[in-house]
Amino acid sequence: MKFWLFKTEPDVFSIDTLASSPGKTAPWEGVRGYGARNYLRDEIKKKDLILFYHSSCKPPHVAGLAEVVKEGYPDHFAFDKKHKYYDPKSDPQKPTWFMVDVKFKEKFSRPISLEELRSHGQLKGMVLLQPGGRLSIQPVSEEQFHYICKLAGAKSLPG
């Protein structure tokens, strides 16, 4: 099992949106960066755990937990001319973009802000906290994941 941080803008897709989705499950669609795409396509596996991160809000924060329930598959929205994630260069025979399905696990009663994350020396190596750590999907170490869950008082701590 691996651990990840998935960034999303809460006005586009929030932890509450995921929690209210049918079966509390939704595709993680629309990723259009190659580094994040590579994680979706090649490394993220079923049962991997996700820190659900709200970006482009005040304050940016880790909002809760999700789990991967379906491994990487072609993002079919890239082929739909009417969809906001349409990519005219993407070929269904050789897909460029991928997505995974994620399932809601928990919304933190106490979101952990970016500022608070930066204040903990135990987290200084997190990709999110590094200069240029802008990927929408980032690996997180097991130790970092557990530490953040404990800070947030997570009810569904893994392992």
PDB file of C-alpha atoms in Angstrom:
ATOM      1  CA  MET A   1       0.000   0.000   0.000  1.00  0.00           C
ATOM      2  CA  LYS A   2       1.163   3.495  -0.866  1.00  0.00           C
ATOM      3  CA  PHE A   3       0.086   6.882   0.395  1.00  0.00           C
ATOM      4  CA  TRP A   4      -0.757   9.950  -1.662  1.00  0.00           C
ATOM      5  CA  LEU A   5      -1.880  13.538  -1.476  1.00  0.00           C
ATOM      6  CA  PHE A   6      -4.452  14.542  -4.101  1.00  0.00           C
ATOM      7  CA  LYS A   7      -4.987  18.277  -4.585  1.00  0.00           C
ATOM      8  CA  THR A   8      -8.312  19.678  -5.651  1.00  0.00           C
ATOM      9  CA  GLU A   9     -10.003  23.034  -5.632  1.00  0.00           C
ATOM     10  CA  PRO A  10     -12.988  22.758  -3.297  1.00  0.00           C
ATOM     11  CA  ASP A  11     -15.214  24.850  -5.574  1.00  0.00           C
ATOM     12  CA  VAL A  12     -14.571  22.271  -8.343  1.00  0.00           C
ATOM     13  CA  PHE A  13     -14.571  19.007  -6.338  1.00  0.00           C
ATOM     14  CA  SER A  14     -14.452  18.944  -2.538  1.00  0.00           C
ATOM     15  CA  ILE A  15     -14.355  16.261   0.127  1.00  0.00           C
ATOM     16  CA  ASP A  16     -18.079  16.974   0.603  1.00  0.00           C
ATOM     17  CA  THR A  17     -18.672  16.395  -3.118  1.00  0.00           C
ATOM     18  CA  LEU A  18     -16.995  13.006  -2.832  1.00  0.00           C
ATOM     19  CA  ALA A  19     -18.943  12.145   0.329  1.00  0.00           C
ATOM     20  CA  SER A  20     -22.231  12.912  -1.439  1.00  0.00           C
ATOM     21  CA  SER A  21     -21.348  11.033  -4.655  1.00  0.00           C
ATOM     22  CA  PRO A  22     -23.198   7.767  -5.386  1.00  0.00           C
ATOM     23  CA  GLY A  23     -21.568   5.086  -3.266  1.00  0.00           C
ATOM     24  CA  LYS A  24     -19.286   7.848  -1.926  1.00  0.00           C
ATOM     25  CA  THR A  25     -17.144   7.055  -4.973  1.00  0.00           C
ATOM     26  CA  ALA A  26     -16.100   9.144  -7.969  1.00  0.00           C
ATOM     27  CA  PRO A  27     -13.493   9.171 -10.739  1.00  0.00           C
ATOM     28  CA  TRP A  28     -10.483  11.436 -10.181  1.00  0.00           C
ATOM     29  CA  GLU A  29     -10.745  12.984 -13.617  1.00  0.00           C
ATOM     30  CA  GLY A  30      -9.254  15.905 -15.468  1.00  0.00           C
ATOM     31  CA  VAL A  31      -5.611  15.527 -14.468  1.00  0.00           C
ATOM     32  CA  ARG A  32      -3.676  17.201 -17.271  1.00  0.00           C
ATOM     33  CA  GLY A  33      -0.133  17.219 -15.953  1.00  0.00           C
ATOM     34  CA  TYR A  34       2.284  14.523 -17.081  1.00  0.00           C
ATOM     35  CA  GLY A  35       3.903  13.882 -13.692  1.00  0.00           C
ATOM     36  CA  ALA A  36       0.549  13.376 -11.968  1.00  0.00           C
ATOM     37  CA  ARG A  37      -0.705  11.375 -14.967  1.00  0.00           C
ATOM     38  CA  ASN A  38       2.251   9.015 -14.622  1.00  0.00           C
ATOM     39  CA  TYR A  39       1.337   8.337 -10.996  1.00  0.00           C
ATOM     40  CA  LEU A  40      -2.291   7.671 -12.000  1.00  0.00           C
ATOM     41  CA  ARG A  41      -1.290   5.404 -14.871  1.00  0.00           C
ATOM     42  CA  ASP A  42       1.673   3.552 -13.385  1.00  0.00           C
ATOM     43  CA  GLU A  43       1.901   3.684  -9.600  1.00  0.00           C
ATOM     44  CA  ILE A  44      -1.396   4.254  -7.827  1.00  0.00           C
ATOM     45  CA  LYS A  45      -3.040   0.973  -6.906  1.00  0.00           C
ATOM     46  CA  LYS A  46      -6.295  -0.231  -5.412  1.00  0.00           C
ATOM     47  CA  LYS A  47      -6.373   0.220  -1.595  1.00  0.00           C
ATOM     48  CA  ASP A  48      -3.802   3.053  -1.657  1.00  0.00           C
ATOM     49  CA  LEU A  49      -4.788   5.809   0.743  1.00  0.00           C
ATOM     50  CA  ILE A  50      -5.193   9.484  -0.061  1.00  0.00           C
ATOM     51  CA  LEU A  51      -4.892  12.707   1.888  1.00  0.00           C
ATOM     52  CA  PHE A  52      -7.599  14.857   0.289  1.00  0.00           C
ATOM     53  CA  TYR A  53      -6.124  18.366  -0.034  1.00  0.00           C
ATOM     54  CA  HIS A  54      -8.106  21.528  -0.771  1.00  0.00           C
ATOM     55  CA  SER A  55      -6.004  24.055  -2.696  1.00  0.00           C
ATOM     56  CA  SER A  56      -6.806  27.521  -4.068  1.00  0.00           C
ATOM     57  CA  CYS A  57      -8.798  28.375  -0.964  1.00  0.00           C
ATOM     58  CA  LYS A  58      -8.136  30.217   2.270  1.00  0.00           C
ATOM     59  CA  PRO A  59      -6.490  28.494   3.961  1.00  0.00           C
ATOM     60  CA  PRO A  60      -5.366  25.563   1.813  1.00  0.00           C
ATOM     61  CA  HIS A  61      -5.694  22.418   3.931  1.00  0.00           C
ATOM     62  CA  VAL A  62      -5.869  18.653   4.215  1.00  0.00           C
ATOM     63  CA  ALA A  63      -9.604  18.020   4.493  1.00  0.00           C
ATOM     64  CA  GLY A  64      -9.865  14.263   4.924  1.00  0.00           C
ATOM     65  CA  LEU A  65      -9.166  10.780   3.643  1.00  0.00           C
ATOM     66  CA  ALA A  66     -10.087   8.716   0.605  1.00  0.00           C
ATOM     67  CA  GLU A  67      -9.102   5.340  -0.792  1.00  0.00           C
ATOM     68  CA  VAL A  68      -8.351   4.199  -4.332  1.00  0.00           C
ATOM     69  CA  VAL A  69     -10.993   1.675  -5.384  1.00  0.00           C
ATOM     70  CA  LYS A  70     -10.136   1.398  -9.097  1.00  0.00           C
ATOM     71  CA  GLU A  71      -6.667   1.598 -10.597  1.00  0.00           C
ATOM     72  CA  GLY A  72      -5.664   3.825 -13.505  1.00  0.00           C
ATOM     73  CA  TYR A  73      -7.751   3.712 -16.669  1.00  0.00           C
ATOM     74  CA  PRO A  74      -8.096   6.100 -19.626  1.00  0.00           C
ATOM     75  CA  ASP A  75      -9.800   9.393 -18.801  1.00  0.00           C
ATOM     76  CA  HIS A  76     -12.658   9.137 -21.294  1.00  0.00           C
ATOM     77  CA  PHE A  77     -13.525  12.806 -20.797  1.00  0.00           C
ATOM     78  CA  ALA A  78     -10.443  13.626 -22.880  1.00  0.00           C
ATOM     79  CA  PHE A  79     -12.311  12.249 -25.915  1.00  0.00           C
ATOM     80  CA  ASP A  80     -15.626  14.055 -25.310  1.00  0.00           C
ATOM     81  CA  LYS A  81     -15.718  17.276 -27.348  1.00  0.00           C
ATOM     82  CA  LYS A  82     -18.454  18.675 -25.121  1.00  0.00           C
ATOM     83  CA  HIS A  83     -16.615  18.075 -21.838  1.00  0.00           C
ATOM     84  CA  LYS A  84     -14.426  20.642 -20.084  1.00  0.00           C
ATOM     85  CA  TYR A  85     -11.571  18.111 -19.952  1.00  0.00           C
ATOM     86  CA  TYR A  86     -11.622  17.422 -23.690  1.00  0.00           C
ATOM     87  CA  ASP A  87      -8.162  17.165 -25.252  1.00  0.00           C
ATOM     88  CA  PRO A  88      -8.160  17.165 -29.067  1.00  0.00           C
ATOM     89  CA  LYS A  89      -4.669  15.604 -29.118  1.00  0.00           C
ATOM     90  CA  SER A  90      -5.692  12.613 -27.004  1.00  0.00           C
ATOM     91  CA  ASP A  91      -6.206   9.407 -29.015  1.00  0.00           C
ATOM     92  CA  PRO A  92      -8.543   6.678 -27.705  1.00  0.00           C
ATOM     93  CA  GLN A  93      -6.199   4.075 -29.251  1.00  0.00           C
ATOM     94  CA  LYS A  94      -3.250   5.495 -27.312  1.00  0.00           C
ATOM     95  CA  PRO A  95      -4.712   7.472 -24.388  1.00  0.00           C
ATOM     96  CA  THR A  96      -2.716  10.339 -22.971  1.00  0.00           C
ATOM     97  CA  TRP A  97      -4.709  10.933 -19.799  1.00  0.00           C
ATOM     98  CA  PHE A  98      -5.711   8.554 -17.013  1.00  0.00           C
ATOM     99  CA  MET A  99      -7.856   8.583 -13.907  1.00  0.00           C
ATOM    100  CA  VAL A 100      -8.573   6.420 -10.876  1.00  0.00           C
ATOM    101  CA  ASP A 101     -11.736   5.974  -8.833  1.00  0.00           C
ATOM    102  CA  VAL A 102     -11.623   7.128  -5.232  1.00  0.00           C
ATOM    103  CA  LYS A 103     -13.933   6.468  -2.306  1.00  0.00           C
ATOM    104  CA  PHE A 104     -14.612   8.762   0.624  1.00  0.00           C
ATOM    105  CA  LYS A 105     -13.293   7.509   3.963  1.00  0.00           C
ATOM    106  CA  GLU A 106     -13.455  10.468   6.321  1.00  0.00           C
ATOM    107  CA  LYS A 107     -13.757  14.229   6.545  1.00  0.00           C
ATOM    108  CA  PHE A 108     -11.483  15.586   9.233  1.00  0.00           C
ATOM    109  CA  SER A 109     -13.258  17.420  12.046  1.00  0.00           C
ATOM    110  CA  ARG A 110     -10.144  19.593  12.180  1.00  0.00           C
ATOM    111  CA  PRO A 111      -8.659  20.388   8.756  1.00  0.00           C
ATOM    112  CA  ILE A 112      -4.875  20.712   8.768  1.00  0.00           C
ATOM    113  CA  SER A 113      -3.788  23.933   7.077  1.00  0.00           C
ATOM    114  CA  LEU A 114      -0.732  24.316   4.886  1.00  0.00           C
ATOM    115  CA  GLU A 115       0.678  26.710   7.485  1.00  0.00           C
ATOM    116  CA  GLU A 116       0.258  24.093  10.217  1.00  0.00           C
ATOM    117  CA  LEU A 117       1.857  21.414   8.035  1.00  0.00           C
ATOM    118  CA  ARG A 118       4.871  23.705   7.590  1.00  0.00           C
ATOM    119  CA  SER A 119       5.159  24.162  11.358  1.00  0.00           C
ATOM    120  CA  HIS A 120       5.875  20.465  12.002  1.00  0.00           C
ATOM    121  CA  GLY A 121       9.501  19.454  11.505  1.00  0.00           C
ATOM    122  CA  GLN A 122       8.419  15.838  11.031  1.00  0.00           C
ATOM    123  CA  LEU A 123       6.799  16.898   7.742  1.00  0.00           C
ATOM    124  CA  LYS A 124       9.616  19.005   6.295  1.00  0.00           C
ATOM    125  CA  GLY A 125      10.362  16.409   3.607  1.00  0.00           C
ATOM    126  CA  MET A 126       6.817  16.368   2.200  1.00  0.00           C
ATOM    127  CA  VAL A 127       6.665  17.076  -1.532  1.00  0.00           C
ATOM    128  CA  LEU A 128       3.864  19.578  -0.838  1.00  0.00           C
ATOM    129  CA  LEU A 129       6.203  21.667   1.315  1.00  0.00           C
ATOM    130  CA  GLN A 130       9.089  21.728  -1.161  1.00  0.00           C
ATOM    131  CA  PRO A 131       9.712  24.585  -3.578  1.00  0.00           C
ATOM    132  CA  GLY A 132       8.038  23.584  -6.828  1.00  0.00           C
ATOM    133  CA  GLY A 133       5.882  20.929  -5.092  1.00  0.00           C
ATOM    134  CA  ARG A 134       2.937  21.799  -7.297  1.00  0.00           C
ATOM    135  CA  LEU A 135       1.901  18.414  -8.714  1.00  0.00           C
ATOM    136  CA  SER A 136      -1.785  17.719  -8.208  1.00  0.00           C
ATOM    137  CA  ILE A 137      -0.918  14.179  -7.103  1.00  0.00           C
ATOM    138  CA  GLN A 138       2.047  13.595  -4.833  1.00  0.00           C
ATOM    139  CA  PRO A 139       3.507  10.652  -2.953  1.00  0.00           C
ATOM    140  CA  VAL A 140       3.460  10.875   0.838  1.00  0.00           C
ATOM    141  CA  SER A 141       5.526   8.662   3.114  1.00  0.00           C
ATOM    142  CA  GLU A 142       3.700   6.317   5.459  1.00  0.00           C
ATOM    143  CA  GLU A 143       5.135   8.236   8.412  1.00  0.00           C
ATOM    144  CA  GLN A 144       3.934  11.593   7.052  1.00  0.00           C
ATOM    145  CA  PHE A 145       0.505  10.144   6.303  1.00  0.00           C
ATOM    146  CA  HIS A 146       0.079   8.742   9.822  1.00  0.00           C
ATOM    147  CA  TYR A 147       1.400  11.925  11.414  1.00  0.00           C
ATOM    148  CA  ILE A 148      -1.127  14.090   9.560  1.00  0.00           C
ATOM    149  CA  CYS A 149      -3.954  11.673  10.399  1.00  0.00           C
ATOM    150  CA  LYS A 150      -3.021  11.913  14.080  1.00  0.00           C
ATOM    151  CA  LEU A 151      -2.865  15.731  13.923  1.00  0.00           C
ATOM    152  CA  ALA A 152      -6.374  15.749  12.454  1.00  0.00           C
ATOM    153  CA  GLY A 153      -7.730  13.251  14.978  1.00  0.00           C
ATOM    154  CA  ALA A 154      -8.643  10.863  12.182  1.00  0.00           C
ATOM    155  CA  LYS A 155     -11.090   8.158  13.198  1.00  0.00           C
ATOM    156  CA  SER A 156     -10.096   5.733  10.438  1.00  0.00           C
ATOM    157  CA  LEU A 157      -6.343   5.504  10.926  1.00  0.00           C
ATOM    158  CA  PRO A 158      -4.885   2.828   8.645  1.00  0.00           C
ATOM    159  CA  GLY A 159      -2.899  -0.085   9.966  1.00  0.00           C
TER     160      GLY A 159
END
